[in-house]
């Protein structure tokens, strides 16, 4: 058994040689020559030059083939006599320098130091080298379809496995010569390869596009699940590497789509990197002439989310994980959504610890002790297992994504909102309202940062969302809550929370993805949401807010009656009442932090301190005497007792100096003693001040708690809001318990002693009148008219009416902006598409390129144009339902900046003056028609006619209302 398994004991196997006759040998040589010629035809120019150089080197007289026994001779390898040993990693002998180096080493075997970690980058580089030709082939296929085989001359054939949605088959594809490379030839046939040179599998574009849309709608639908679905549909077992092939093809397909869109945007004059952010929301950014000024020109909301973490791949280390071993991949998938990491990190280098709020400005930020995520990266908690620990998102009030930032190995640091605010100020100008769940604290951080002067000049204001605002204390709510902020309307500034509730579905795909694929997943998701969800429901948002505001205004007669019952003449009294409440809360906040001590009380405190220090000196002297006795242990140098005595003497000396200063200030000749009447009076005053400080603290917490309970018990407060308020009150109950304990201690020390407070009874209070302890308060909140529950209920209803009026004013502007943008966008894209389809004065190549680009412009126009009819239906339904109460105009206006950078004012006026009467919401146009026929002679007449037709199509879309909505069919 052992001898048989020993390799040395086995006899060598004889090699059986095959001899060919003259005919077979000639046929074999012809086939080998044809194979080499075929390999030469598909070889790149660089490889051809390298092989020619190798042949010249082999033919040189000084070339010694005897020194290369392990690789035979170059000539034998080239003529096919011997095989060259190529490793599975690939890339061997790619350059002439590699061959020359091997020939010079002579019998020395070279060590291959390459690893498989860079194979992703090498594959990307191979695709990047072919990208121009692949992009042209992809664009041509999307525009022209699959080319006719009859038109191809001398094609090449390649057998590959084609993966479609419902079929999987081996197909021999006819690849036309001169198509720009192997991958480009496959793309012209409508299939995407999974390898840059010789792919084994190719996927149809329809399959990839189906997965792209399906995954955007359901992020949990992973690539692995999709490839298993394909295997089930094809009736074959799942291949272990199929998801890898599909992922490679999908990355290439998405990159081709992105580059094609960049070409379209460049042809439209929209290739500025910031164009997408500044124009993604027409209701926010497409401003018109003659608009009323708004307090907030734009409302945005921002927040961080830690669901989309990504695990950083690390190798083994001595203590836990070692250095990262992720594969090198330099691709970028930000697509204009992400801020560069270097731009964000600039704020981390500016020592944010020096600009964070301190104890000195606690009056302005009463919530500072409750929020920990504003700490800088010096004190923030890091997660070593993750690289990206989440995203920081900024949305406009309609839900369009403006900016994305990756949170790197940290929590929600101040550098992320600061970088976002800097970006907003740079591109959107003045009067921006920024909603943030900790906007009260961030307001001080922003004001003290280097961005503070610019933010103040631009009148940027930090706000707190309606939902998160009820987790803040009452003083913060009076300053920042959305209900009390003038100009905010009924906007709740909680759009990020709604978006995160949907984007959290990406967590499974992002957790263990590479950095590129995580960014690609997030960007593709938000881009698809902006185009097909947020934009499609934009008029739903506008109309629902309009109806909600009108329903709030329906309660105005009841609110007026309630105001008369409370003897309130004008709503300005409520504004003044809110200001009085703010003053009251600030006074409580100041007094609860530190009471004003008199000189007498400070003198008594110094006497107590000096007496304690003298007692400490006496005790230390006794310890020194004990340490110097005969029975004490020997200690070299000075003992601890002697050091303690020296420190006690120094401290008593400082207390004596402070005591002497106060005695000079008060003119006290004889030092007070504990039995002196003045000492007793000052001591009683100190206890009274401590009691008052404890009472103010308890009053502040209880009043804030009762005001929150009033909000929670009001009708119209939703279930989630009630639970949120209850949770915040439960967290604050700990502070109330601590304040009650301090109050009971201070109440027992005063003369006469006050009754203790039962914490359980305090937590059960529902109205301020139940809190009997407030009668002893120097502020006497029970006598304030604004503290009565009935008055506060009327006050909140009146503020809701004011916010509803502001919302209608803003919606009137936004609706007209959106209607104008739809009209101008349609006109401009139709015009640009027609210009690209023209053939006059162009070469044949230019005509082909412009035609392909025109098809993609039409696809770009149809991406959002498909929703125009739905938008107009909703807007007309709003006008019909509310009649004259709906003051929104559906007549397009004149933009301050046209949708096109090269759009001329006279072109815009052509569209405005050729509007059909009564076609936009039943309103007459603002300009009279001349009744003349458009000039059909010449280029200008054709353009005017096309713009006129496009404008009519836009109006007809507004009339395409279903019979179910109108109750009757349109018979025009």
CSV table of C-alpha atoms in Angstrom, one decimal, residues 54-489:
chain,number,residue,atom,x,y,z
A,54,UNK,CA,9.5,40.0,-30.1
A,55,UNK,CA,10.0,38.5,-33.6
A,56,UNK,CA,12.7,41.0,-34.3
A,57,UNK,CA,14.4,40.1,-31.0
A,58,UNK,CA,14.3,36.4,-31.8
A,59,UNK,CA,15.7,36.9,-35.3
A,60,UNK,CA,18.6,39.0,-33.9
A,61,UNK,CA,22.1,37.4,-34.2
A,62,UNK,CA,22.9,38.1,-30.5
A,63,UNK,CA,19.8,36.3,-29.3
A,64,UNK,CA,20.8,33.1,-27.4
A,65,UNK,CA,17.9,30.7,-27.2
A,66,UNK,CA,20.0,28.1,-25.3
A,67,UNK,CA,19.7,30.2,-22.2
A,68,UNK,CA,15.9,29.9,-22.1
A,69,UNK,CA,15.2,26.2,-21.6
A,70,UNK,CA,12.2,26.8,-19.4
A,71,UNK,CA,10.3,28.9,-21.9
A,72,UNK,CA,11.7,27.1,-25.0
A,73,UNK,CA,12.3,29.7,-27.7
A,74,UNK,CA,10.2,32.7,-28.6
A,75,UNK,CA,10.2,31.5,-32.2
A,76,UNK,CA,8.9,28.1,-31.3
A,77,UNK,CA,6.1,29.7,-29.2
A,78,UNK,CA,5.2,32.0,-32.1
A,79,UNK,CA,5.0,29.3,-34.7
A,80,UNK,CA,2.9,27.1,-32.4
A,81,UNK,CA,5.5,24.3,-31.8
A,82,UNK,CA,5.4,24.8,-28.0
A,83,UNK,CA,2.9,26.3,-25.6
A,84,UNK,CA,3.6,29.3,-23.4
A,85,UNK,CA,2.7,28.7,-19.8
A,86,UNK,CA,0.2,31.4,-18.8
A,87,UNK,CA,-1.1,31.8,-15.3
A,88,UNK,CA,-4.8,31.9,-14.4
A,89,UNK,CA,-4.5,35.4,-13.1
A,90,UNK,CA,-3.9,36.6,-16.7
A,91,UNK,CA,-1.9,39.5,-18.0
A,92,UNK,CA,1.3,37.5,-18.7
A,93,UNK,CA,3.7,38.9,-21.3
A,94,UNK,CA,1.6,41.9,-22.0
A,95,UNK,CA,4.5,44.2,-22.8
A,96,UNK,CA,7.8,43.8,-24.6
A,97,UNK,CA,9.7,44.8,-21.4
A,98,UNK,CA,8.4,41.7,-19.6
A,99,UNK,CA,9.8,39.4,-22.3
A,100,UNK,CA,13.1,41.2,-22.5
A,101,UNK,CA,13.5,41.0,-18.7
A,102,UNK,CA,12.7,37.2,-18.8
A,103,UNK,CA,15.3,36.6,-21.5
A,104,UNK,CA,18.0,38.5,-19.6
A,105,UNK,CA,17.5,36.5,-16.4
A,106,UNK,CA,18.6,33.2,-18.1
A,107,UNK,CA,17.5,30.2,-16.2
A,108,UNK,CA,16.3,32.3,-13.3
A,109,UNK,CA,12.6,31.8,-12.6
A,110,UNK,CA,10.7,35.1,-12.0
A,111,UNK,CA,8.4,35.2,-8.9
A,112,UNK,CA,4.9,36.4,-9.7
A,113,UNK,CA,4.1,38.9,-7.0
A,114,UNK,CA,0.7,39.8,-8.3
A,115,UNK,CA,-2.4,39.1,-6.4
A,116,UNK,CA,-6.1,38.8,-7.2
A,117,UNK,CA,-7.0,41.9,-5.3
A,118,UNK,CA,-6.5,44.2,-8.2
A,119,UNK,CA,-8.5,42.1,-10.7
A,120,UNK,CA,-11.5,44.4,-10.3
A,121,UNK,CA,-9.4,47.4,-11.2
A,122,UNK,CA,-7.8,45.6,-14.2
A,123,UNK,CA,-11.2,44.7,-15.5
A,124,UNK,CA,-12.4,48.3,-15.0
A,125,UNK,CA,-9.3,49.5,-16.9
A,126,UNK,CA,-10.0,47.1,-19.7
A,127,UNK,CA,-13.6,48.4,-20.0
A,128,UNK,CA,-12.4,52.0,-19.7
A,129,UNK,CA,-10.1,51.5,-22.7
A,130,UNK,CA,-13.0,50.5,-24.8
A,131,UNK,CA,-15.5,53.0,-23.4
A,132,UNK,CA,-15.7,55.5,-26.3
A,133,UNK,CA,-16.5,52.8,-28.8
A,134,UNK,CA,-18.9,51.0,-26.4
A,135,UNK,CA,-20.7,54.2,-25.6
A,136,UNK,CA,-21.2,54.9,-29.3
A,137,UNK,CA,-22.4,51.3,-29.9
A,138,UNK,CA,-24.8,51.5,-26.9
A,139,UNK,CA,-26.3,54.8,-28.1
A,140,UNK,CA,-26.7,53.6,-31.6
A,141,UNK,CA,-28.5,50.4,-30.5
A,142,UNK,CA,-30.9,52.4,-28.3
A,143,UNK,CA,-31.6,54.7,-31.2
A,144,UNK,CA,-31.5,52.4,-34.2
A,145,UNK,CA,-32.0,48.9,-32.8
A,146,UNK,CA,-30.1,45.8,-33.9
A,147,UNK,CA,-28.4,46.3,-37.3
A,148,UNK,CA,-29.4,44.2,-40.3
A,149,UNK,CA,-27.1,41.3,-41.0
A,150,UNK,CA,-27.4,41.9,-44.8
A,151,UNK,CA,-25.6,45.2,-44.4
A,152,UNK,CA,-22.6,43.7,-42.7
A,153,UNK,CA,-19.5,42.9,-44.7
A,154,UNK,CA,-17.2,40.0,-43.8
A,155,UNK,CA,-18.5,39.6,-40.2
A,156,UNK,CA,-16.8,37.6,-37.5
A,157,UNK,CA,-18.6,35.0,-35.5
A,158,UNK,CA,-18.5,34.4,-31.7
A,159,UNK,CA,-20.4,31.8,-29.7
A,160,UNK,CA,-21.7,32.9,-26.3
A,161,UNK,CA,-24.3,32.1,-23.8
A,162,UNK,CA,-27.1,34.7,-24.1
A,163,UNK,CA,-29.1,35.3,-20.9
A,164,UNK,CA,-32.6,36.8,-21.5
A,165,UNK,CA,-35.6,37.1,-19.1
A,166,UNK,CA,-37.3,33.9,-20.2
A,167,UNK,CA,-34.7,32.1,-22.3
A,168,UNK,CA,-31.1,31.0,-22.0
A,169,UNK,CA,-29.4,29.7,-25.1
A,170,UNK,CA,-26.1,29.4,-26.8
A,171,UNK,CA,-25.9,31.7,-29.8
A,172,UNK,CA,-23.3,32.4,-32.5
A,173,UNK,CA,-23.3,36.1,-32.9
A,174,UNK,CA,-22.3,37.9,-36.1
A,175,UNK,CA,-19.9,40.6,-35.1
A,176,UNK,CA,-19.3,43.3,-37.7
A,177,UNK,CA,-15.7,44.4,-38.3
A,178,UNK,CA,-14.8,47.9,-37.6
A,179,UNK,CA,-17.2,48.2,-34.7
A,180,UNK,CA,-14.6,49.5,-32.3
A,181,UNK,CA,-13.7,46.4,-30.4
A,182,UNK,CA,-15.2,43.2,-29.2
A,183,UNK,CA,-17.4,44.6,-26.4
A,184,UNK,CA,-18.7,47.4,-28.7
A,185,UNK,CA,-19.6,44.8,-31.3
A,186,UNK,CA,-21.7,42.9,-28.7
A,187,UNK,CA,-23.4,46.1,-27.6
A,188,UNK,CA,-24.4,46.9,-31.1
A,189,UNK,CA,-26.4,43.6,-31.0
A,190,UNK,CA,-28.2,44.6,-27.8
A,191,UNK,CA,-26.3,42.4,-25.4
A,192,UNK,CA,-23.9,43.5,-22.6
A,193,UNK,CA,-20.8,41.4,-21.9
A,194,UNK,CA,-19.6,40.3,-18.5
A,195,UNK,CA,-15.9,40.4,-19.4
A,196,UNK,CA,-14.0,42.9,-21.4
A,197,UNK,CA,-12.4,40.5,-24.0
A,198,UNK,CA,-13.9,37.0,-24.2
A,199,UNK,CA,-17.0,36.8,-22.1
A,200,UNK,CA,-18.7,33.5,-21.5
A,201,UNK,CA,-22.1,35.0,-20.7
A,202,UNK,CA,-23.8,38.1,-22.1
A,203,UNK,CA,-27.1,39.6,-20.9
A,204,UNK,CA,-29.7,41.4,-23.0
A,205,UNK,CA,-30.3,45.1,-22.2
A,206,UNK,CA,-34.0,44.3,-21.6
A,207,UNK,CA,-33.0,41.9,-18.8
A,208,UNK,CA,-30.7,44.4,-17.2
A,209,UNK,CA,-33.2,47.2,-17.5
A,210,UNK,CA,-35.9,45.1,-15.9
A,211,UNK,CA,-33.7,44.4,-12.9
A,212,UNK,CA,-32.7,48.0,-12.6
A,213,UNK,CA,-36.3,49.2,-12.4
A,214,UNK,CA,-37.4,46.3,-10.2
A,215,UNK,CA,-34.5,46.8,-7.7
A,216,UNK,CA,-35.3,50.5,-7.5
A,217,UNK,CA,-38.9,49.7,-6.6
A,218,UNK,CA,-38.0,46.9,-4.2
A,219,UNK,CA,-34.4,47.3,-2.9
A,220,UNK,CA,-34.6,43.9,-1.1
A,221,UNK,CA,-34.7,42.3,-4.6
A,222,UNK,CA,-31.0,41.4,-4.7
A,223,UNK,CA,-28.8,40.3,-7.6
A,224,UNK,CA,-28.5,36.9,-6.2
A,225,UNK,CA,-32.3,36.5,-5.9
A,226,UNK,CA,-32.7,37.7,-9.5
A,227,UNK,CA,-30.2,35.3,-11.0
A,228,UNK,CA,-31.9,32.5,-9.1
A,229,UNK,CA,-35.2,33.7,-10.5
A,230,UNK,CA,-33.7,33.6,-14.0
A,231,UNK,CA,-32.4,30.0,-13.4
A,232,UNK,CA,-35.9,29.0,-12.4
A,233,UNK,CA,-37.4,30.5,-15.4
A,234,UNK,CA,-34.8,29.0,-17.7
A,235,UNK,CA,-35.2,25.6,-16.1
A,236,UNK,CA,-31.6,25.1,-15.3
A,237,UNK,CA,-29.7,24.8,-12.0
A,238,UNK,CA,-28.2,28.0,-10.6
A,239,UNK,CA,-24.6,28.6,-11.4
A,240,UNK,CA,-22.5,29.6,-8.5
A,241,UNK,CA,-20.8,32.5,-10.3
A,242,UNK,CA,-23.8,33.7,-12.3
A,243,UNK,CA,-24.5,36.6,-9.9
A,244,UNK,CA,-20.9,37.8,-10.3
A,245,UNK,CA,-21.3,37.8,-14.1
A,246,UNK,CA,-24.6,39.6,-13.8
A,247,UNK,CA,-23.1,42.2,-11.4
A,248,UNK,CA,-20.3,43.0,-13.9
A,249,UNK,CA,-22.7,43.4,-16.8
A,250,UNK,CA,-25.1,45.5,-14.7
A,251,UNK,CA,-22.2,47.9,-13.6
A,252,UNK,CA,-21.3,48.3,-17.3
A,253,UNK,CA,-24.9,48.9,-18.3
A,254,UNK,CA,-25.4,51.5,-15.6
A,255,UNK,CA,-22.2,53.3,-16.5
A,256,UNK,CA,-23.3,53.4,-20.2
A,257,UNK,CA,-26.6,54.9,-19.2
A,258,UNK,CA,-24.9,57.5,-17.0
A,259,UNK,CA,-22.5,58.6,-19.7
A,260,UNK,CA,-25.3,58.7,-22.3
A,261,UNK,CA,-27.3,61.0,-20.0
A,262,UNK,CA,-24.2,63.2,-19.5
A,263,UNK,CA,-24.0,63.6,-23.3
A,264,UNK,CA,-27.7,64.6,-23.4
A,265,UNK,CA,-27.2,67.1,-20.6
A,266,UNK,CA,-24.2,68.5,-22.4
A,267,UNK,CA,-26.1,69.0,-25.6
A,268,UNK,CA,-28.8,70.8,-23.6
A,269,UNK,CA,-26.3,73.1,-21.9
A,270,UNK,CA,-26.9,71.4,-18.5
A,271,UNK,CA,-23.5,69.9,-17.9
A,272,UNK,CA,-22.7,72.1,-14.9
A,273,UNK,CA,-22.1,69.7,-11.9
A,274,UNK,CA,-24.5,71.8,-9.8
A,275,UNK,CA,-27.2,72.0,-12.4
A,276,UNK,CA,-29.1,69.0,-11.1
A,277,UNK,CA,-29.3,70.3,-7.5
A,278,UNK,CA,-30.4,73.8,-8.5
A,279,UNK,CA,-33.1,72.6,-10.9
A,280,UNK,CA,-34.3,69.3,-9.6
A,281,UNK,CA,-37.4,70.9,-8.0
A,282,UNK,CA,-39.2,73.3,-10.3
A,283,UNK,CA,-41.6,74.4,-7.5
A,284,UNK,CA,-38.7,75.6,-5.4
A,285,UNK,CA,-36.2,77.0,-8.0
A,286,UNK,CA,-38.1,78.1,-11.2
A,287,UNK,CA,-38.9,81.7,-10.2
A,288,UNK,CA,-41.2,83.9,-12.2
A,289,UNK,CA,-41.5,87.6,-12.7
A,290,UNK,CA,-43.9,89.5,-10.5
A,291,UNK,CA,-44.0,87.0,-7.6
A,292,UNK,CA,-44.7,88.1,-4.1
A,293,UNK,CA,-41.7,88.0,-1.7
A,294,UNK,CA,-41.8,85.1,0.8
A,295,UNK,CA,-40.2,85.1,4.2
A,296,UNK,CA,-38.4,81.9,3.3
A,297,UNK,CA,-37.4,81.7,-0.4
A,298,UNK,CA,-36.8,78.0,0.0
A,299,UNK,CA,-37.4,75.4,2.7
A,300,UNK,CA,-35.2,72.4,3.2
A,301,UNK,CA,-34.8,69.7,5.7
A,302,UNK,CA,-31.7,67.6,6.7
A,303,UNK,CA,-31.0,64.8,9.0
A,304,UNK,CA,-28.6,61.8,9.4
A,305,UNK,CA,-29.5,58.1,9.3
A,306,UNK,CA,-27.3,55.2,10.4
A,307,UNK,CA,-29.2,52.4,8.7
A,308,UNK,CA,-27.0,52.4,5.5
A,309,UNK,CA,-23.8,51.3,7.2
A,310,UNK,CA,-21.1,49.4,5.3
A,311,UNK,CA,-18.7,46.9,6.9
A,312,UNK,CA,-15.1,47.6,6.3
A,313,UNK,CA,-13.3,44.4,5.1
A,314,UNK,CA,-10.1,43.8,7.1
A,315,UNK,CA,-7.6,41.1,7.2
A,316,UNK,CA,-6.6,39.2,10.4
A,317,UNK,CA,-4.4,41.1,12.9
A,318,UNK,CA,-2.6,40.4,16.1
A,319,UNK,CA,-5.4,42.0,18.2
A,320,UNK,CA,-8.6,41.7,16.3
A,321,UNK,CA,-9.0,42.8,12.7
A,322,UNK,CA,-6.0,44.2,10.9
A,323,UNK,CA,-5.6,46.5,7.9
A,324,UNK,CA,-8.2,46.8,5.2
A,325,UNK,CA,-8.0,44.3,2.4
A,326,UNK,CA,-10.7,45.7,0.1
A,327,UNK,CA,-10.1,45.4,-3.6
A,328,UNK,CA,-9.0,48.5,-5.4
A,329,UNK,CA,-11.8,50.2,-7.3
A,330,UNK,CA,-11.5,53.8,-8.4
A,331,UNK,CA,-15.0,54.2,-10.0
A,332,UNK,CA,-17.2,57.0,-8.9
A,333,UNK,CA,-21.0,56.7,-8.7
A,334,UNK,CA,-21.9,60.0,-7.0
A,335,UNK,CA,-23.6,61.3,-10.1
A,336,UNK,CA,-23.9,64.8,-8.7
A,337,UNK,CA,-25.7,63.8,-5.5
A,338,UNK,CA,-22.7,63.3,-3.1
A,339,UNK,CA,-20.5,66.0,-1.7
A,340,UNK,CA,-16.8,65.1,-2.0
A,341,UNK,CA,-15.4,63.7,1.2
A,342,UNK,CA,-12.5,66.2,1.1
A,343,UNK,CA,-15.0,69.1,1.1
A,344,UNK,CA,-16.8,67.7,4.2
A,345,UNK,CA,-13.6,66.9,6.0
A,346,UNK,CA,-12.5,70.6,5.8
A,347,UNK,CA,-14.9,71.3,8.6
A,348,UNK,CA,-13.5,68.5,10.7
A,349,UNK,CA,-10.0,70.1,10.6
A,350,UNK,CA,-11.2,73.4,12.1
A,351,UNK,CA,-11.4,72.3,15.7
A,352,UNK,CA,-15.2,72.3,16.2
A,353,UNK,CA,-14.6,71.9,20.0
A,354,UNK,CA,-13.9,75.6,20.2
A,355,UNK,CA,-17.2,76.6,18.6
A,356,UNK,CA,-19.7,74.3,20.3
A,357,UNK,CA,-22.0,75.9,22.8
A,358,UNK,CA,-20.7,76.2,26.3
A,359,UNK,CA,-22.3,76.8,29.7
A,360,UNK,CA,-22.3,80.5,29.2
A,361,UNK,CA,-24.9,80.5,26.5
A,362,UNK,CA,-27.2,77.9,28.1
A,363,UNK,CA,-30.1,80.4,28.0
A,364,UNK,CA,-30.1,80.4,24.3
A,365,UNK,CA,-29.8,76.6,24.0
A,366,UNK,CA,-31.7,75.0,26.9
A,367,UNK,CA,-31.6,71.6,25.0
A,368,UNK,CA,-27.8,71.5,24.9
A,369,UNK,CA,-27.5,68.9,27.6
A,370,UNK,CA,-29.9,66.5,25.9
A,371,UNK,CA,-28.3,66.2,22.5
A,372,UNK,CA,-25.0,64.3,22.2
A,373,UNK,CA,-24.7,64.0,18.4
A,374,UNK,CA,-23.5,67.6,18.0
A,375,UNK,CA,-20.1,66.7,19.6
A,376,UNK,CA,-17.1,66.9,17.3
A,377,UNK,CA,-14.9,64.1,16.0
A,378,UNK,CA,-12.6,64.4,19.0
A,379,UNK,CA,-15.2,63.1,21.4
A,380,UNK,CA,-17.5,61.2,19.1
A,381,UNK,CA,-17.8,57.4,19.3
A,382,UNK,CA,-16.2,55.5,16.5
A,383,UNK,CA,-17.2,52.2,15.1
A,384,UNK,CA,-14.1,50.3,13.9
A,385,UNK,CA,-16.1,47.6,12.2
A,386,UNK,CA,-17.8,50.1,9.8
A,387,UNK,CA,-16.3,52.5,7.2
A,388,UNK,CA,-19.4,54.4,6.2
A,389,UNK,CA,-21.7,54.5,9.2
A,390,UNK,CA,-24.7,56.1,7.5
A,391,UNK,CA,-25.7,59.0,5.3
A,392,UNK,CA,-26.6,62.6,5.9
A,393,UNK,CA,-29.4,63.8,3.6
A,394,UNK,CA,-30.8,67.1,2.6
A,395,UNK,CA,-34.2,67.4,0.9
A,396,UNK,CA,-36.3,70.3,-0.3
A,397,UNK,CA,-39.7,70.5,1.2
A,398,UNK,CA,-41.3,68.7,-1.7
A,399,UNK,CA,-39.0,65.7,-1.2
A,400,UNK,CA,-36.3,66.1,-4.0
A,401,UNK,CA,-32.8,65.0,-2.9
A,402,UNK,CA,-30.4,68.0,-2.9
A,403,UNK,CA,-27.3,66.7,-1.2
A,404,UNK,CA,-26.0,63.4,0.1
A,405,UNK,CA,-23.0,63.0,2.5
A,406,UNK,CA,-21.4,59.8,3.7
A,407,UNK,CA,-20.9,59.7,7.5
A,408,UNK,CA,-17.4,58.1,7.9
A,409,UNK,CA,-16.6,56.0,11.0
A,410,UNK,CA,-18.5,58.4,13.3
A,411,UNK,CA,-21.9,59.5,14.4
A,412,UNK,CA,-23.8,62.6,13.3
A,413,UNK,CA,-20.9,65.1,13.6
A,414,UNK,CA,-21.2,68.9,13.2
A,415,UNK,CA,-19.1,68.8,10.0
A,416,UNK,CA,-21.9,67.2,8.0
A,417,UNK,CA,-24.6,69.8,8.5
A,418,UNK,CA,-22.0,72.6,8.2
A,419,UNK,CA,-20.8,71.3,4.8
A,420,UNK,CA,-24.4,71.0,3.6
A,421,UNK,CA,-25.3,74.5,4.7
A,422,UNK,CA,-22.2,75.9,3.0
A,423,UNK,CA,-23.3,74.1,-0.2
A,424,UNK,CA,-26.9,75.5,0.1
A,425,UNK,CA,-25.7,79.1,0.6
A,426,UNK,CA,-23.4,78.8,-2.4
A,427,UNK,CA,-26.1,77.7,-4.8
A,428,UNK,CA,-29.5,79.0,-3.4
A,429,UNK,CA,-28.8,82.4,-2.1
A,430,UNK,CA,-30.7,84.1,0.8
A,431,UNK,CA,-33.7,83.5,3.0
A,432,UNK,CA,-33.3,79.7,3.3
A,433,UNK,CA,-35.1,77.9,6.1
A,434,UNK,CA,-33.3,74.7,7.2
A,435,UNK,CA,-35.2,72.2,9.3
A,436,UNK,CA,-33.1,69.9,11.6
A,437,UNK,CA,-34.2,67.8,14.5
A,438,UNK,CA,-31.6,69.6,16.7
A,439,UNK,CA,-31.8,72.9,14.9
A,440,UNK,CA,-31.8,74.8,18.2
A,441,UNK,CA,-28.4,73.5,19.1
A,442,UNK,CA,-27.0,73.7,15.5
A,443,UNK,CA,-28.1,77.3,15.3
A,444,UNK,CA,-25.4,78.2,17.9
A,445,UNK,CA,-22.8,76.0,16.3
A,446,UNK,CA,-23.4,77.6,12.9
A,447,UNK,CA,-23.3,81.1,14.4
A,448,UNK,CA,-19.9,80.5,16.0
A,449,UNK,CA,-18.4,78.8,13.1
A,450,UNK,CA,-16.5,80.4,10.2
A,451,UNK,CA,-19.7,80.1,8.2
A,452,UNK,CA,-21.6,82.2,10.7
A,453,UNK,CA,-21.1,85.7,9.1
A,454,UNK,CA,-22.1,84.4,5.7
A,455,UNK,CA,-25.2,82.7,7.1
A,456,UNK,CA,-26.3,85.8,9.0
A,457,UNK,CA,-25.8,87.9,5.8
A,458,UNK,CA,-27.9,85.4,3.8
A,459,UNK,CA,-30.6,85.4,6.6
A,460,UNK,CA,-30.5,81.6,6.9
A,461,UNK,CA,-32.6,80.4,9.8
A,462,UNK,CA,-32.4,77.0,11.6
A,463,UNK,CA,-35.7,75.4,12.4
A,464,UNK,CA,-37.0,72.3,14.2
A,465,UNK,CA,-39.5,69.9,12.7
A,466,UNK,CA,-42.9,69.6,14.1
A,467,UNK,CA,-42.6,66.0,15.2
A,468,UNK,CA,-39.1,66.2,16.8
A,469,UNK,CA,-39.9,69.6,18.3
A,470,UNK,CA,-42.1,68.0,21.0
A,471,UNK,CA,-39.1,66.2,22.3
A,472,UNK,CA,-37.5,69.6,23.2
A,473,UNK,CA,-38.4,71.6,26.2
A,474,UNK,CA,-41.0,74.4,26.1
A,475,UNK,CA,-38.5,77.3,25.9
A,476,UNK,CA,-37.0,75.7,22.8
A,477,UNK,CA,-40.4,75.1,21.3
A,478,UNK,CA,-41.4,78.8,21.7
A,479,UNK,CA,-38.3,79.8,19.8
A,480,UNK,CA,-38.1,77.1,17.1
A,481,UNK,CA,-41.3,75.0,16.8
A,482,UNK,CA,-42.8,75.1,13.3
A,483,UNK,CA,-46.3,76.2,14.6
A,484,UNK,CA,-44.9,79.5,16.0
A,485,UNK,CA,-42.5,80.4,13.1
A,486,UNK,CA,-43.8,83.1,10.8
A,487,UNK,CA,-43.7,82.3,7.1
A,488,UNK,CA,-43.3,78.5,7.5
A,489,UNK,CA,-46.9,77.6,6.6
